[in-house]
Amino acid sequence: MPEGPELHLASLFVNKVCEGVVFTGPVTKSAVSKNCDVSFTCEAYRIQASSRGKEVKLTLTPMKSDVKEGSTVQPMDIVFRFGMSGYFRFTSEEELPKHAHLRFFSNEKPCRVLSFVDTRRFGSWQPNGSWQRGRGPCVMFEYESFRKKVLSNLSNQAFERPICEALLNQNYFNGIGNYLRAEILFRLSIPPFVQARTVLEILELEDLAADTTPVKEELDDQKTSDRESKRTSQSADLLRLCHTVPLEVVNMGGKGYDPQKADYSDFQAWLQCYYVAGMKSTRDHNGRTMWFSGDSGPMVPKECKSTKAKKRVKKEEDNDAAMVAEIVPKVKTEKGVKQEAPNSKTGLRKRKVKQDGEVTRPCDNTRCLRSNKTSEAR
DNA sequence: CGTCCACGTCTAC
DNA sequence: TAGACCTGGACGG
């Protein structure tokens, strides 16, 4: 579930299912979790959620002044990060999901449980927590301050990185993750390995007020190149897309990136670049896969990795030329960038035709389709 | 069976 | 700038 949109959708989910629900008793943790105990116990409390970038905050609010041994139970905030696999569910006790690591119990007859589920356990929570220091304003819901913070700190070292890597810096881009950076840069045809400062400094002089004006001006495109470039920077500049692209996912109304979910196809259809067949992909300096098309940009990592190179030699077997390029890294004509989607490895088959004759999208990620409801759809 | 890959941080050399 | 931290699905043999 875990980029800005998924975190926000999770907060909406919590507020929806917990509306009018009274929770009771202690908050319990799974035996295997290494996260903090949540020492909160209350006869009757409510749960509300909010999100900021890649964090969700649950607020536990006692209902009456619950006097116990002379002291009132105080409200508690718990701040969650979702890692690679976190999400919330609301189920009966019997249907508690595997990997439900933190649990809140309702006072209903057959009680229900709000649980934080996290298969890989990279997620975390902080009782009595607040938004993490070092994470900037939310790209979705604190747009003006997000924009201002970036543009007033362009001299910072963070912006000497390639733009695709800077976009994952949560101090400036709180909420952007791996699929969003690919989608955002793709929409603007920005090569991912261009220095971030270079891309952003042309926005520095923009009138901030202009950014609040809706896309009207787009219709106004008379053709002088001067005007054209102005239009482009105002209606579709990078920082603006860091705001609008994640909001598109929120407004799709599904659950965002969640391959296990039935309605994942909506999200999949929305993706234009990330994991799409025909797109290129390469590793950035942190080992994260960057999806893009067109130029990689000058700061693309060199294909070295002497240690990993050995292990990684065996790849791309359907193409002799590609294989040679991989085995003999001295030939750096492509700077280590794959020219084709890594179909055989990722399960991205070129094209699939269903039994019923309906052609799937050419860019299907069949790994996700399969784990999804493909068989059920038969 | 084994290897690779995944929506993200963290801390330690 | 590696790894560590984890589980599990897809795919290859």
mmCIF file of C-alpha atoms (C1' of nucleotides) in Angstrom:
data_model
loop_
_atom_site.group_PDB
_atom_site.id
_atom_site.type_symbol
_atom_site.label_atom_id
_atom_site.label_comp_id
_atom_site.label_asym_id
_atom_site.label_seq_id
_atom_site.Cartn_x
_atom_site.Cartn_y
_atom_site.Cartn_z
ATOM 1 C CA MET A 1 0.000 0.000 0.000
ATOM 2 C CA PRO A 2 2.667 2.424 0.627
ATOM 3 C CA GLU A 3 3.207 5.738 -1.155
ATOM 4 C CA GLY A 4 1.533 8.994 -0.235
ATOM 5 C CA PRO A 5 -1.786 8.176 -1.919
ATOM 6 C CA GLU A 6 -2.040 4.768 -0.293
ATOM 7 C CA LEU A 7 -1.293 6.230 3.124
ATOM 8 C CA HIS A 8 -3.976 8.836 2.651
ATOM 9 C CA LEU A 9 -6.467 6.257 1.383
ATOM 10 C CA ALA A 10 -5.651 4.225 4.473
ATOM 11 C CA SER A 11 -6.565 7.162 6.680
ATOM 12 C CA LEU A 12 -9.854 7.571 4.807
ATOM 13 C CA PHE A 13 -10.496 3.876 5.251
ATOM 14 C CA VAL A 14 -9.938 4.059 8.996
ATOM 15 C CA ASN A 15 -12.215 7.051 9.371
ATOM 16 C CA LYS A 16 -14.926 5.349 7.355
ATOM 17 C CA VAL A 17 -14.960 1.997 9.123
ATOM 18 C CA CYS A 18 -14.428 3.452 12.589
ATOM 19 C CA GLU A 19 -17.159 6.037 12.348
ATOM 20 C CA GLY A 20 -19.481 5.491 15.277
ATOM 21 C CA VAL A 21 -17.490 2.511 16.497
ATOM 22 C CA VAL A 22 -16.445 2.403 20.136
ATOM 23 C CA PHE A 23 -13.209 0.657 20.956
ATOM 24 C CA THR A 24 -12.334 -0.831 24.291
ATOM 25 C CA GLY A 25 -9.613 -2.460 26.322
ATOM 26 C CA PRO A 26 -5.908 -2.605 25.586
ATOM 27 C CA VAL A 27 -4.139 -2.245 22.261
ATOM 28 C CA THR A 28 -2.307 -5.471 21.541
ATOM 29 C CA LYS A 29 0.767 -6.279 19.535
ATOM 30 C CA SER A 30 1.698 -9.483 17.754
ATOM 31 C CA ALA A 31 4.348 -11.608 19.413
ATOM 32 C CA VAL A 32 6.740 -11.275 16.519
ATOM 33 C CA SER A 33 6.663 -7.495 16.115
ATOM 34 C CA LYS A 34 9.750 -5.594 17.186
ATOM 35 C CA ASN A 35 7.875 -2.315 17.375
ATOM 36 C CA CYS A 36 6.962 -0.581 20.641
ATOM 37 C CA ASP A 37 4.228 -1.758 22.889
ATOM 38 C CA VAL A 38 1.291 0.620 22.870
ATOM 39 C CA SER A 39 0.390 1.064 26.475
ATOM 40 C CA PHE A 40 -3.078 2.419 26.073
ATOM 41 C CA THR A 41 -6.119 0.964 27.795
ATOM 42 C CA CYS A 42 -9.540 2.535 27.922
ATOM 43 C CA GLU A 43 -13.082 1.384 28.570
ATOM 44 C CA ALA A 44 -14.434 3.374 25.661
ATOM 45 C CA TYR A 45 -12.525 5.282 23.033
ATOM 46 C CA ARG A 46 -12.774 6.337 19.427
ATOM 47 C CA ILE A 47 -10.260 6.190 16.621
ATOM 48 C CA GLN A 48 -9.608 8.875 14.035
ATOM 49 C CA ALA A 49 -6.933 8.977 11.362
ATOM 50 C CA SER A 50 -5.072 11.583 9.352
ATOM 51 C CA SER A 51 -2.175 11.398 6.957
ATOM 52 C CA ARG A 52 0.811 13.477 5.974
ATOM 53 C CA GLY A 53 3.071 12.314 3.155
ATOM 54 C CA LYS A 54 4.080 8.762 3.910
ATOM 55 C CA GLU A 55 2.775 8.681 7.473
ATOM 56 C CA VAL A 56 -0.607 8.002 9.057
ATOM 57 C CA LYS A 57 -1.564 9.200 12.510
ATOM 58 C CA LEU A 58 -4.224 7.460 14.567
ATOM 59 C CA THR A 59 -5.746 9.465 17.382
ATOM 60 C CA LEU A 60 -7.276 7.452 20.201
ATOM 61 C CA THR A 61 -9.770 9.574 22.106
ATOM 62 C CA PRO A 62 -11.355 8.415 25.383
ATOM 63 C CA MET A 63 -15.097 8.996 25.348
ATOM 64 C CA LYS A 64 -15.947 10.016 28.861
ATOM 65 C CA SER A 65 -13.681 11.367 31.508
ATOM 66 C CA ASP A 66 -12.828 7.851 32.464
ATOM 67 C CA VAL A 67 -11.728 8.172 36.016
ATOM 68 C CA LYS A 68 -9.692 5.215 37.026
ATOM 69 C CA GLU A 69 -7.643 5.206 40.159
ATOM 70 C CA GLY A 70 -7.886 8.938 40.204
ATOM 71 C CA SER A 71 -6.413 9.610 36.798
ATOM 72 C CA THR A 72 -8.051 10.341 33.481
ATOM 73 C CA VAL A 73 -7.076 8.421 30.390
ATOM 74 C CA GLN A 74 -5.375 10.818 28.017
ATOM 75 C CA PRO A 75 -5.775 10.796 24.252
ATOM 76 C CA MET A 76 -2.936 9.156 22.370
ATOM 77 C CA ASP A 77 -1.529 9.698 18.903
ATOM 78 C CA ILE A 78 0.180 6.800 17.177
ATOM 79 C CA VAL A 79 2.165 7.594 14.042
ATOM 80 C CA PHE A 80 2.604 4.813 11.500
ATOM 81 C CA ARG A 81 4.973 4.314 8.615
ATOM 82 C CA PHE A 82 3.971 1.529 6.255
ATOM 83 C CA GLY A 83 7.277 0.209 4.979
ATOM 84 C CA MET A 84 6.742 -1.843 1.850
ATOM 85 C CA SER A 85 3.610 -3.689 2.833
ATOM 86 C CA GLY A 86 1.625 -1.946 5.552
ATOM 87 C CA TYR A 87 -2.137 -1.375 5.523
ATOM 88 C CA PHE A 88 -5.160 -1.261 7.819
ATOM 89 C CA ARG A 89 -8.006 -3.727 7.935
ATOM 90 C CA PHE A 90 -11.214 -3.956 9.912
ATOM 91 C CA THR A 91 -12.420 -7.511 10.450
ATOM 92 C CA SER A 92 -13.963 -9.902 12.886
ATOM 93 C CA GLU A 93 -11.631 -11.514 15.349
ATOM 94 C CA GLU A 94 -11.800 -14.788 13.440
ATOM 95 C CA GLU A 95 -10.820 -13.119 10.215
ATOM 96 C CA LEU A 96 -7.809 -11.321 11.624
ATOM 97 C CA PRO A 97 -5.329 -11.227 8.751
ATOM 98 C CA LYS A 98 -2.030 -12.954 8.945
ATOM 99 C CA HIS A 99 0.625 -10.401 9.905
ATOM 100 C CA ALA A 100 -1.818 -8.196 11.819
ATOM 101 C CA HIS A 101 0.774 -6.686 14.141
ATOM 102 C CA LEU A 102 -1.200 -4.069 16.052
ATOM 103 C CA ARG A 103 -4.850 -4.503 17.036
ATOM 104 C CA PHE A 104 -7.646 -2.303 18.343
ATOM 105 C CA PHE A 105 -10.800 -4.036 19.603
ATOM 106 C CA SER A 106 -14.330 -2.709 19.308
ATOM 107 C CA ASN A 107 -16.854 -3.131 22.120
ATOM 108 C CA GLU A 108 -19.394 -4.825 19.829
ATOM 109 C CA LYS A 109 -21.057 -8.153 20.555
ATOM 110 C CA PRO A 110 -18.994 -10.154 18.165
ATOM 111 C CA CYS A 111 -16.136 -7.734 18.437
ATOM 112 C CA ARG A 112 -14.364 -6.340 15.429
ATOM 113 C CA VAL A 113 -10.726 -5.468 15.148
ATOM 114 C CA LEU A 114 -8.938 -2.624 13.454
ATOM 115 C CA SER A 115 -5.513 -4.007 12.680
ATOM 116 C CA PHE A 116 -2.294 -2.752 11.214
ATOM 117 C CA VAL A 117 -1.184 -5.462 8.814
ATOM 118 C CA ASP A 118 2.379 -5.555 7.587
ATOM 119 C CA THR A 119 3.628 -8.683 5.888
ATOM 120 C CA ARG A 120 7.258 -7.720 5.642
ATOM 121 C CA ARG A 121 7.411 -5.843 8.943
ATOM 122 C CA PHE A 122 9.334 -2.899 7.527
ATOM 123 C CA GLY A 123 6.607 -0.653 8.848
ATOM 124 C CA SER A 124 6.709 0.984 12.252
ATOM 125 C CA TRP A 125 4.630 2.902 14.756
ATOM 126 C CA GLN A 126 5.361 5.406 17.496
ATOM 127 C CA PRO A 127 3.019 5.686 20.467
ATOM 128 C CA ASN A 128 2.679 9.306 21.568
ATOM 129 C CA GLY A 129 4.287 10.071 18.259
ATOM 130 C CA SER A 130 4.225 13.058 16.002
ATOM 131 C CA TRP A 131 5.091 13.591 12.367
ATOM 132 C CA GLN A 132 8.664 12.491 11.902
ATOM 133 C CA ARG A 133 11.275 15.215 12.024
ATOM 134 C CA GLY A 134 13.090 15.314 8.756
ATOM 135 C CA ARG A 135 10.009 14.665 6.684
ATOM 136 C CA GLY A 136 8.831 17.696 4.802
ATOM 137 C CA PRO A 137 5.346 18.992 4.047
ATOM 138 C CA CYS A 138 2.943 16.592 2.371
ATOM 139 C CA VAL A 139 3.099 16.833 -1.413
ATOM 140 C CA MET A 140 -0.664 16.290 -1.602
ATOM 141 C CA PHE A 141 -2.114 18.329 1.234
ATOM 142 C CA GLU A 142 0.516 20.912 2.064
ATOM 143 C CA TYR A 143 1.323 21.856 -1.470
ATOM 144 C CA GLU A 144 2.262 25.482 -1.010
ATOM 145 C CA SER A 145 4.670 24.858 1.826
ATOM 146 C CA PHE A 146 6.071 21.813 0.048
ATOM 147 C CA ARG A 147 6.793 23.910 -3.004
ATOM 148 C CA LYS A 148 8.242 26.718 -1.012
ATOM 149 C CA LYS A 149 10.535 24.456 0.947
ATOM 150 C CA VAL A 150 11.973 22.891 -2.183
ATOM 151 C CA LEU A 151 12.482 26.137 -4.049
ATOM 152 C CA SER A 152 14.075 27.898 -1.122
ATOM 153 C CA ASN A 153 16.579 25.092 -0.513
ATOM 154 C CA LEU A 154 17.912 24.411 -3.975
ATOM 155 C CA SER A 155 21.451 25.116 -2.818
ATOM 156 C CA ASN A 156 21.226 22.078 -0.552
ATOM 157 C CA GLN A 157 23.312 19.047 -1.444
ATOM 158 C CA ALA A 158 20.161 16.991 -1.797
ATOM 159 C CA PHE A 159 19.560 18.684 -5.134
ATOM 160 C CA GLU A 160 22.921 17.681 -6.501
ATOM 161 C CA ARG A 161 21.544 14.178 -6.880
ATOM 162 C CA PRO A 162 19.789 13.074 -10.039
ATOM 163 C CA ILE A 163 16.190 14.254 -10.016
ATOM 164 C CA CYS A 164 14.855 10.709 -9.761
ATOM 165 C CA GLU A 165 16.810 10.168 -6.550
ATOM 166 C CA ALA A 166 16.002 13.562 -5.079
ATOM 167 C CA LEU A 167 12.327 12.774 -5.552
ATOM 168 C CA LEU A 168 12.635 9.980 -3.003
ATOM 169 C CA ASN A 169 14.115 12.335 -0.406
ATOM 170 C CA GLN A 170 11.297 12.573 2.115
ATOM 171 C CA ASN A 171 12.712 15.722 3.628
ATOM 172 C CA TYR A 172 11.571 17.502 0.492
ATOM 173 C CA PHE A 173 9.153 15.126 -1.241
ATOM 174 C CA ASN A 174 7.149 13.583 1.569
ATOM 175 C CA GLY A 175 4.807 11.119 -0.090
ATOM 176 C CA ILE A 176 6.653 10.436 -3.322
ATOM 177 C CA GLY A 177 7.775 6.848 -3.839
ATOM 178 C CA ASN A 178 9.074 4.650 -6.584
ATOM 179 C CA TYR A 179 6.024 4.449 -8.803
ATOM 180 C CA LEU A 180 5.173 8.128 -8.398
ATOM 181 C CA ARG A 181 8.636 9.351 -9.368
ATOM 182 C CA ALA A 182 8.451 7.278 -12.532
ATOM 183 C CA GLU A 183 4.981 8.527 -13.446
ATOM 184 C CA ILE A 184 5.793 12.163 -12.700
ATOM 185 C CA LEU A 185 9.024 12.314 -14.672
ATOM 186 C CA PHE A 186 7.464 10.374 -17.526
ATOM 187 C CA ARG A 187 4.608 12.858 -17.895
ATOM 188 C CA LEU A 188 7.088 15.688 -18.367
ATOM 189 C CA SER A 189 9.600 13.691 -20.399
ATOM 190 C CA ILE A 190 12.280 14.631 -17.904
ATOM 191 C CA PRO A 191 15.303 12.333 -18.113
ATOM 192 C CA PRO A 192 15.559 10.754 -14.664
ATOM 193 C CA PHE A 193 19.308 11.177 -14.244
ATOM 194 C CA VAL A 194 19.523 14.913 -14.803
ATOM 195 C CA GLN A 195 20.707 16.849 -11.785
ATOM 196 C CA ALA A 196 17.746 17.857 -9.664
ATOM 197 C CA ARG A 197 18.895 21.442 -9.266
ATOM 198 C CA THR A 198 19.037 21.885 -13.013
ATOM 199 C CA VAL A 199 15.451 20.763 -13.369
ATOM 200 C CA LEU A 200 14.146 22.770 -10.439
ATOM 201 C CA GLU A 201 16.003 26.053 -10.638
ATOM 202 C CA ILE A 202 14.054 27.091 -13.711
ATOM 203 C CA LEU A 203 10.990 27.003 -11.496
ATOM 204 C CA GLU A 204 12.541 29.114 -8.822
ATOM 205 C CA LEU A 205 11.420 32.414 -10.257
ATOM 206 C CA GLU A 206 7.894 31.318 -10.908
ATOM 207 C CA ASP A 207 5.207 33.357 -9.252
ATOM 208 C CA LEU A 208 3.823 31.094 -6.576
ATOM 209 C CA ALA A 209 0.397 32.602 -6.948
ATOM 210 C CA ALA A 210 0.272 31.363 -10.502
ATOM 211 C CA ASP A 211 0.506 27.835 -9.230
ATOM 212 C CA THR A 212 -2.777 28.028 -7.489
ATOM 213 C CA THR A 213 -4.566 28.932 -10.665
ATOM 214 C CA PRO A 214 -6.138 25.907 -12.285
ATOM 215 C CA VAL A 215 -5.276 24.478 -15.618
ATOM 216 C CA LYS A 216 -7.229 27.094 -17.534
ATOM 217 C CA GLU A 217 -4.233 28.495 -19.276
ATOM 218 C CA GLU A 218 -3.705 25.234 -21.038
ATOM 219 C CA LEU A 219 -6.490 26.035 -23.443
ATOM 220 C CA ASP A 220 -4.842 29.311 -24.131
ATOM 221 C CA ASP A 221 -1.948 27.874 -26.058
ATOM 222 C CA GLN A 222 -1.178 30.089 -28.972
ATOM 223 C CA LYS A 223 1.943 28.956 -30.559
ATOM 224 C CA THR A 224 4.845 31.241 -29.827
ATOM 225 C CA SER A 225 7.509 29.105 -28.284
ATOM 226 C CA ASP A 226 7.916 31.699 -25.610
ATOM 227 C CA ARG A 227 4.352 31.332 -24.596
ATOM 228 C CA GLU A 228 4.531 27.620 -24.976
ATOM 229 C CA SER A 229 7.333 27.275 -22.496
ATOM 230 C CA LYS A 230 5.569 29.527 -20.065
ATOM 231 C CA ARG A 231 2.420 27.521 -20.356
ATOM 232 C CA THR A 232 4.330 24.351 -19.775
ATOM 233 C CA SER A 233 6.077 25.549 -16.690
ATOM 234 C CA GLN A 234 2.937 26.956 -15.164
ATOM 235 C CA SER A 235 0.476 24.201 -15.791
ATOM 236 C CA ALA A 236 2.715 21.195 -15.718
ATOM 237 C CA ASP A 237 5.867 21.944 -13.812
ATOM 238 C CA LEU A 238 7.514 19.206 -11.849
ATOM 239 C CA LEU A 239 6.541 20.373 -8.390
ATOM 240 C CA ARG A 240 2.961 20.761 -9.438
ATOM 241 C CA LEU A 241 2.876 17.203 -10.730
ATOM 242 C CA CYS A 242 4.310 16.039 -7.407
ATOM 243 C CA HIS A 243 1.002 17.336 -6.080
ATOM 244 C CA THR A 244 -1.496 16.432 -8.798
ATOM 245 C CA VAL A 245 -0.262 12.987 -9.811
ATOM 246 C CA PRO A 246 -0.623 11.464 -6.336
ATOM 247 C CA LEU A 247 -4.001 13.164 -6.029
ATOM 248 C CA GLU A 248 -5.097 11.375 -9.179
ATOM 249 C CA VAL A 249 -4.504 8.100 -7.380
ATOM 250 C CA VAL A 250 -6.451 9.292 -4.361
ATOM 251 C CA ASN A 251 -9.327 10.365 -6.573
ATOM 252 C CA MET A 252 -9.453 7.068 -8.437
ATOM 253 C CA GLY A 253 -11.221 5.824 -5.352
ATOM 254 C CA GLY A 254 -9.630 2.389 -5.389
ATOM 255 C CA LYS A 255 -6.964 1.368 -3.043
ATOM 256 C CA GLY A 256 -3.997 2.545 -5.025
ATOM 257 C CA TYR A 257 -1.061 0.286 -5.480
ATOM 258 C CA ASP A 258 -2.178 -3.062 -4.143
ATOM 259 C CA PRO A 259 -1.591 -5.991 -6.482
ATOM 260 C CA GLN A 260 -3.486 -8.351 -4.210
ATOM 261 C CA LYS A 261 -6.664 -6.372 -4.525
ATOM 262 C CA ALA A 262 -9.503 -7.141 -6.884
ATOM 263 C CA ASP A 263 -9.702 -3.641 -8.300
ATOM 264 C CA TYR A 264 -5.994 -3.403 -8.967
ATOM 265 C CA SER A 265 -6.662 -3.271 -12.687
ATOM 266 C CA ASP A 266 -7.893 0.306 -12.373
ATOM 267 C CA PHE A 267 -4.632 1.343 -10.857
ATOM 268 C CA GLN A 268 -2.719 -0.695 -13.363
ATOM 269 C CA ALA A 269 -4.524 0.974 -16.213
ATOM 270 C CA TRP A 270 -3.597 4.326 -14.712
ATOM 271 C CA LEU A 271 0.126 3.590 -14.769
ATOM 272 C CA GLN A 272 1.805 4.988 -17.849
ATOM 273 C CA CYS A 273 5.415 4.113 -17.097
ATOM 274 C CA TYR A 274 6.093 2.182 -13.904
ATOM 275 C CA TYR A 275 6.355 -1.515 -14.695
ATOM 276 C CA VAL A 276 4.837 -0.926 -18.106
ATOM 277 C CA ALA A 277 6.063 -3.144 -20.930
ATOM 278 C CA GLY A 278 8.177 -1.269 -23.418
ATOM 279 C CA MET A 279 9.511 1.165 -20.834
ATOM 280 C CA LYS A 280 13.151 1.132 -19.877
ATOM 281 C CA SER A 281 14.370 0.463 -16.405
ATOM 282 C CA THR A 282 17.667 0.735 -14.622
ATOM 283 C CA ARG A 283 18.960 0.854 -11.072
ATOM 284 C CA ASP A 284 19.597 4.219 -9.479
ATOM 285 C CA HIS A 285 22.538 4.815 -7.116
ATOM 286 C CA ASN A 286 20.567 3.356 -4.247
ATOM 287 C CA GLY A 287 19.697 0.188 -6.070
ATOM 288 C CA ARG A 288 16.098 1.154 -6.709
ATOM 289 C CA THR A 289 14.598 0.450 -10.077
ATOM 290 C CA MET A 290 13.898 3.585 -12.094
ATOM 291 C CA TRP A 291 11.311 3.232 -14.865
ATOM 292 C CA PHE A 292 11.426 5.713 -17.713
ATOM 293 C CA SER A 293 11.418 6.188 -21.450
ATOM 294 C CA GLY A 294 13.731 8.133 -23.687
ATOM 295 C CA ASP A 295 17.005 9.532 -22.426
ATOM 296 C CA SER A 296 18.325 8.414 -19.085
ATOM 297 C CA GLY A 297 20.205 11.658 -18.506
ATOM 298 C CA PRO A 298 23.903 12.183 -17.810
ATOM 299 C CA MET A 299 24.074 11.076 -14.164
ATOM 300 C CA VAL A 300 22.982 7.509 -14.801
ATOM 301 C CA PRO A 301 25.031 5.057 -12.711
ATOM 302 C CA LYS A 302 27.809 3.292 -14.525
ATOM 303 C CA GLU A 303 27.404 -0.415 -14.967
ATOM 304 C CA CYS A 304 30.099 -1.448 -12.521
ATOM 305 C CA LYS A 305 29.065 -3.161 -9.350
ATOM 306 C CA SER A 306 32.069 -5.444 -9.569
ATOM 307 C CA THR A 307 30.759 -7.534 -6.712
ATOM 308 C CA LYS A 308 27.254 -7.749 -7.967
ATOM 309 C CA ALA A 309 28.226 -7.958 -11.591
ATOM 310 C CA LYS A 310 29.208 -11.571 -11.198
ATOM 311 C CA LYS A 311 25.948 -12.504 -9.666
ATOM 312 C CA ARG A 312 23.990 -10.458 -12.110
ATOM 313 C CA VAL A 313 25.608 -11.617 -15.293
ATOM 314 C CA LYS A 314 22.851 -14.023 -16.138
ATOM 315 C CA LYS A 315 20.001 -11.969 -17.449
ATOM 316 C CA GLU A 316 18.234 -11.235 -20.712
ATOM 317 C CA GLU A 317 18.581 -14.510 -22.503
ATOM 318 C CA ASP A 318 16.264 -13.813 -25.386
ATOM 319 C CA ASN A 319 18.681 -11.341 -26.913
ATOM 320 C CA ASP A 320 22.258 -12.211 -27.764
ATOM 321 C CA ALA A 321 23.349 -8.616 -28.123
ATOM 322 C CA ALA A 322 21.925 -7.709 -24.754
ATOM 323 C CA MET A 323 23.640 -10.685 -23.240
ATOM 324 C CA VAL A 324 26.991 -9.673 -24.636
ATOM 325 C CA ALA A 325 26.535 -6.199 -23.316
ATOM 326 C CA GLU A 326 25.804 -7.578 -19.876
ATOM 327 C CA ILE A 327 28.576 -10.107 -19.760
ATOM 328 C CA VAL A 328 31.166 -7.705 -21.067
ATOM 329 C CA PRO A 329 30.559 -4.538 -19.105
ATOM 330 C CA LYS A 330 33.412 -2.812 -20.896
ATOM 331 C CA VAL A 331 30.966 -2.195 -23.678
ATOM 332 C CA LYS A 332 29.162 0.681 -22.104
ATOM 333 C CA THR A 333 27.335 1.895 -25.131
ATOM 334 C CA GLU A 334 24.062 1.865 -23.292
ATOM 335 C CA LYS A 335 25.359 2.925 -19.914
ATOM 336 C CA GLY A 336 23.784 -0.054 -18.348
ATOM 337 C CA VAL A 337 20.312 0.935 -19.322
ATOM 338 C CA LYS A 338 18.107 -1.800 -20.545
ATOM 339 C CA GLN A 339 16.472 -0.943 -23.790
ATOM 340 C CA GLU A 340 13.620 -3.318 -23.273
ATOM 341 C CA ALA A 341 11.433 -4.020 -20.331
ATOM 342 C CA PRO A 342 12.917 -6.891 -18.368
ATOM 343 C CA ASN A 343 10.138 -9.124 -19.448
ATOM 344 C CA SER A 344 11.528 -12.515 -18.696
ATOM 345 C CA LYS A 345 12.613 -11.613 -15.224
ATOM 346 C CA THR A 346 9.737 -9.586 -13.980
ATOM 347 C CA GLY A 347 7.013 -11.623 -15.479
ATOM 348 C CA LEU A 348 6.231 -8.869 -17.908
ATOM 349 C CA ARG A 349 5.238 -10.957 -20.826
ATOM 350 C CA LYS A 350 4.901 -9.065 -24.025
ATOM 351 C CA ARG A 351 1.309 -9.741 -24.651
ATOM 352 C CA LYS A 352 -1.329 -12.074 -23.484
ATOM 353 C CA VAL A 353 -4.572 -13.091 -25.003
ATOM 354 C CA LYS A 354 -7.237 -14.330 -22.726
ATOM 355 C CA GLN A 355 -9.298 -17.386 -23.401
ATOM 356 C CA ASP A 356 -12.394 -15.358 -23.980
ATOM 357 C CA GLY A 357 -10.586 -13.515 -26.720
ATOM 358 C CA GLU A 358 -10.268 -10.248 -24.915
ATOM 359 C CA VAL A 359 -6.842 -8.750 -25.333
ATOM 360 C CA THR A 360 -5.233 -7.477 -22.189
ATOM 361 C CA ARG A 361 -3.326 -4.254 -22.121
ATOM 362 C CA PRO A 362 -0.014 -4.593 -23.876
ATOM 363 C CA CYS A 363 1.634 -3.338 -20.743
ATOM 364 C CA ASP A 364 0.186 -5.837 -18.336
ATOM 365 C CA ASN A 365 2.187 -6.809 -15.403
ATOM 366 C CA THR A 366 1.179 -10.406 -15.435
ATOM 367 C CA ARG A 367 2.782 -11.078 -12.145
ATOM 368 C CA CYS A 368 0.239 -8.845 -10.568
ATOM 369 C CA LEU A 369 -2.556 -10.054 -12.750
ATOM 370 C CA ARG A 370 -1.922 -13.610 -11.782
ATOM 371 C CA SER A 371 -1.693 -12.993 -8.128
ATOM 372 C CA ASN A 372 -4.894 -11.139 -8.537
ATOM 373 C CA LYS A 373 -8.127 -12.519 -9.852
ATOM 374 C CA THR A 374 -7.161 -13.765 -13.249
ATOM 375 C CA SER A 375 -8.242 -17.277 -12.502
ATOM 376 C CA GLU A 376 -11.417 -16.050 -10.954
ATOM 377 C CA ALA A 377 -12.199 -14.048 -14.050
ATOM 378 C CA ARG A 378 -12.456 -17.207 -16.076
ATOM 379 C "C1'" DC B 1 14.043 -26.802 -5.123
ATOM 380 C "C1'" DG B 2 16.541 -21.954 -5.836
ATOM 381 C "C1'" DT B 3 16.947 -17.021 -7.467
ATOM 382 C "C1'" DC B 4 15.067 -12.587 -8.193
ATOM 383 C "C1'" DC B 5 12.014 -9.009 -7.147
ATOM 384 C "C1'" DA B 6 8.772 -5.872 -4.585
ATOM 385 C "C1'" DC B 7 4.949 0.464 -2.981
ATOM 386 C "C1'" DG B 8 10.953 1.967 2.254
ATOM 387 C "C1'" DT B 9 13.525 3.288 5.369
ATOM 388 C "C1'" DC B 10 17.627 2.727 8.785
ATOM 389 C "C1'" DT B 11 22.634 2.239 10.760
ATOM 390 C "C1'" DA B 12 26.868 0.879 10.409
ATOM 391 C "C1'" DC B 13 31.353 0.255 8.016
ATOM 392 C "C1'" DT C 1 27.117 3.136 -0.336
ATOM 393 C "C1'" DA C 2 26.528 -1.359 0.992
ATOM 394 C "C1'" DG C 3 23.931 -4.201 3.832
ATOM 395 C "C1'" DA C 4 19.968 -5.205 6.983
ATOM 396 C "C1'" DC C 5 15.441 -5.788 7.883
ATOM 397 C "C1'" DC C 6 11.300 -9.433 6.197
ATOM 398 C "C1'" DT C 7 7.661 -12.304 3.568
ATOM 399 C "C1'" DG C 8 5.966 -14.245 -0.456
ATOM 400 C "C1'" DG C 9 4.922 -14.479 -5.462
ATOM 401 C "C1'" DA C 10 6.750 -15.455 -10.137
ATOM 402 C "C1'" DC C 11 9.648 -17.934 -12.610
ATOM 403 C "C1'" DG C 12 13.600 -21.240 -13.922
ATOM 404 C "C1'" DG C 13 15.610 -25.827 -13.474
#
